[in-house]
Amino acid sequence: GQNIDQPTEMTATEGAIVQINCTYQTSGFNGLFWYQQHAGEAPTFLSYNVLDGLEEKGRFSSFLSRSKGYSYLLLKELQMKDSASYLCASMDSNYQLIWGAGTKLIIKP
Amino acid sequence: GAVVSQHPSWVICKSGTSVKIECRSLDFQATTMFWYRQFPKQSLMLMATSNEGSKATYEQGVEKDKFLINHASLTLSTLTVTSAHPEDSSFYICSARGLQGGPMQETQYFGPGTRLLVL
């Protein structure tokens, strides 16, 4: 079956670093996506990895290991506005996204 | 780039009426559009996938006669909730994916969502 696992909730401190992990099992693989969703709003695209390694984009970085079926989203210099849900999604062989349930990130001052 | 709009952003209607929601890709052509529904504090649930010029593919459990989807052009898809009932009250979000072979062929870009409240 197809499955995406990510923690339900994480808490971190303003200014710190947090890593949100995601493991996936899908029928075929055409890339791993991370989206950010603030409460009451639609998701916004953060990153796309299709090759192994780390992709850095400002304060956010995303890592992929295809052999391990594993990805993480790294957020540095956390700000209060980073409080949101972070959705991991794997694209299967039919180019369909299989969504994780999301990780709610709580930032404390 | 990659802007997707949705209209309206809020709808309040009486039970039994039909509601149409529009999803437009403003600066790219989207061969595929997706319609999601999200209940409070729950995950995104894919309702259907629509390709321009063909019938939508509905997920299991989603009534195609109740949720009518039309994808008449590369920039517009509509979702009509027919005979809406209070249990249809939800946050409806569309997303669009670019042309195959183009730079945005994989990424889904989301519209801002439509909140539907059926009284």
Short mmCIF file of N, CA and C in Angstrom, two decimals, chain A residues 30 33 35 37-45 47-48 87 91 94-97 99-102 104, chain B residues 6 32 34 36 38 42-44 46 49 59 91 93 97 100 105-113 115:
data_model
loop_
_atom_site.label_atom_id
_atom_site.label_comp_id
_atom_site.label_asym_id
_atom_site.label_seq_id
_atom_site.Cartn_x
_atom_site.Cartn_y
_atom_site.Cartn_z
N ASN A 30 8.08 9.79 -8.10
CA ASN A 30 8.43 10.88 -9.02
C ASN A 30 8.71 12.16 -8.27
N PHE A 33 7.48 16.25 -2.09
CA PHE A 33 7.11 17.66 -1.93
C PHE A 33 6.92 18.00 -0.46
N TYR A 35 4.92 21.14 1.67
CA TYR A 35 4.05 22.31 1.62
C TYR A 35 3.87 22.84 3.04
N GLN A 37 1.15 24.93 5.45
CA GLN A 37 -0.25 25.35 5.52
C GLN A 37 -0.53 26.03 6.86
N HIS A 38 -0.79 27.34 6.79
CA HIS A 38 -1.20 28.06 7.98
C HIS A 38 -2.66 27.77 8.24
N ALA A 39 -3.04 27.86 9.50
CA ALA A 39 -4.41 27.56 9.90
C ALA A 39 -5.40 28.39 9.10
N GLY A 40 -6.38 27.73 8.52
CA GLY A 40 -7.41 28.42 7.79
C GLY A 40 -7.04 28.83 6.38
N GLU A 41 -5.84 28.45 5.95
CA GLU A 41 -5.40 28.83 4.61
C GLU A 41 -5.06 27.59 3.79
N ALA A 42 -4.91 27.79 2.48
CA ALA A 42 -4.53 26.70 1.59
C ALA A 42 -3.02 26.45 1.69
N PRO A 43 -2.57 25.26 1.30
CA PRO A 43 -1.13 24.98 1.33
C PRO A 43 -0.35 25.82 0.34
N THR A 44 0.88 26.13 0.69
CA THR A 44 1.78 26.80 -0.25
C THR A 44 3.01 25.93 -0.44
N PHE A 45 3.48 25.90 -1.67
CA PHE A 45 4.60 25.05 -2.06
C PHE A 45 5.89 25.53 -1.41
N SER A 47 9.02 23.02 -1.33
CA SER A 47 10.17 22.39 -1.97
C SER A 47 9.77 21.13 -2.70
N TYR A 48 10.65 20.75 -3.63
CA TYR A 48 10.48 19.52 -4.42
C TYR A 48 11.84 18.87 -4.56
N LEU A 87 3.21 19.78 5.37
CA LEU A 87 2.69 18.59 4.71
C LEU A 87 3.75 17.98 3.81
N MET A 91 5.02 11.83 -4.82
CA MET A 91 4.36 11.67 -6.11
C MET A 91 4.61 10.26 -6.62
N ASN A 94 1.95 7.46 -11.16
CA ASN A 94 0.91 8.11 -11.97
C ASN A 94 0.91 9.62 -11.82
N TYR A 95 1.96 10.14 -11.22
CA TYR A 95 2.08 11.58 -10.98
C TYR A 95 0.98 12.09 -10.05
N GLN A 96 0.48 11.21 -9.20
CA GLN A 96 -0.50 11.62 -8.20
C GLN A 96 0.23 11.84 -6.88
N LEU A 97 -0.19 12.86 -6.14
CA LEU A 97 0.42 13.12 -4.84
C LEU A 97 -0.26 12.29 -3.76
N TRP A 99 -0.54 12.21 0.14
CA TRP A 99 -0.30 13.20 1.19
C TRP A 99 -0.13 12.57 2.57
N GLY A 100 0.80 13.12 3.34
CA GLY A 100 0.87 12.81 4.75
C GLY A 100 -0.19 13.62 5.48
N ALA A 101 -0.39 13.29 6.74
CA ALA A 101 -1.42 13.98 7.53
C ALA A 101 -0.96 15.36 8.00
N GLY A 102 0.33 15.64 7.84
CA GLY A 102 0.83 16.96 8.24
C GLY A 102 1.41 16.96 9.63
N LYS A 104 2.05 19.54 12.71
CA LYS A 104 1.76 20.87 13.25
C LYS A 104 2.97 21.34 14.04
N GLN B 6 -9.14 31.30 -6.81
CA GLN B 6 -10.40 30.60 -6.59
C GLN B 6 -11.46 31.63 -6.28
N THR B 32 -3.87 19.63 -15.73
CA THR B 32 -4.51 18.86 -14.67
C THR B 32 -4.84 19.76 -13.49
N PHE B 34 -6.86 19.69 -9.57
CA PHE B 34 -7.27 18.80 -8.51
C PHE B 34 -8.23 19.55 -7.57
N TYR B 36 -9.74 19.40 -3.72
CA TYR B 36 -9.58 18.82 -2.39
C TYR B 36 -10.66 19.37 -1.47
N GLN B 38 -11.19 19.87 2.87
CA GLN B 38 -10.50 19.76 4.15
C GLN B 38 -11.45 20.18 5.26
N GLN B 42 -8.24 18.50 10.01
CA GLN B 42 -8.02 17.23 9.33
C GLN B 42 -7.14 17.42 8.11
N SER B 43 -6.70 16.29 7.55
CA SER B 43 -5.82 16.34 6.39
C SER B 43 -6.58 16.76 5.15
N LEU B 44 -5.80 17.12 4.14
CA LEU B 44 -6.38 17.33 2.82
C LEU B 44 -6.95 16.01 2.30
N LEU B 46 -8.28 14.39 -1.24
CA LEU B 46 -8.47 14.56 -2.67
C LEU B 46 -9.86 14.07 -3.04
N THR B 49 -9.66 14.40 -9.71
CA THR B 49 -8.62 14.92 -10.60
C THR B 49 -9.26 15.18 -11.95
N GLU B 59 -12.32 10.21 -6.57
CA GLU B 59 -11.81 9.29 -5.55
C GLU B 59 -12.96 8.47 -4.99
N PHE B 91 -13.94 23.32 3.67
CA PHE B 91 -12.97 24.18 2.97
C PHE B 91 -12.60 23.44 1.69
N ILE B 93 -10.50 23.30 -1.75
CA ILE B 93 -9.27 23.88 -2.29
C ILE B 93 -8.97 23.22 -3.64
N ARG B 97 -1.68 21.87 -11.94
CA ARG B 97 -0.35 21.39 -12.31
C ARG B 97 -0.11 21.74 -13.76
N GLN B 100 2.67 18.77 -19.06
CA GLN B 100 3.69 17.74 -19.03
C GLN B 100 4.85 18.16 -19.92
N GLN B 105 5.60 20.83 -14.48
CA GLN B 105 4.81 19.64 -14.76
C GLN B 105 4.52 18.82 -13.52
N GLU B 106 5.37 18.96 -12.49
CA GLU B 106 5.16 18.12 -11.32
C GLU B 106 4.44 18.84 -10.19
N THR B 107 4.78 20.09 -9.98
CA THR B 107 4.33 20.77 -8.77
C THR B 107 2.87 21.18 -8.87
N GLN B 108 2.14 20.92 -7.82
CA GLN B 108 0.77 21.40 -7.70
C GLN B 108 0.79 22.74 -6.96
N TYR B 109 0.15 23.71 -7.56
CA TYR B 109 0.02 25.02 -6.91
C TYR B 109 -1.43 25.21 -6.50
N PHE B 110 -1.61 25.61 -5.27
CA PHE B 110 -2.95 25.67 -4.70
C PHE B 110 -3.58 27.04 -4.83
N GLY B 111 -4.90 27.02 -5.03
CA GLY B 111 -5.67 28.24 -4.89
C GLY B 111 -5.86 28.54 -3.42
N PRO B 112 -6.41 29.71 -3.11
CA PRO B 112 -6.57 30.13 -1.71
C PRO B 112 -7.68 29.40 -0.97
N GLY B 113 -8.51 28.66 -1.69
CA GLY B 113 -9.57 27.91 -1.02
C GLY B 113 -10.89 28.65 -0.98
N ARG B 115 -14.44 28.64 1.40
CA ARG B 115 -15.16 28.14 2.58
C ARG B 115 -16.64 28.09 2.25
#
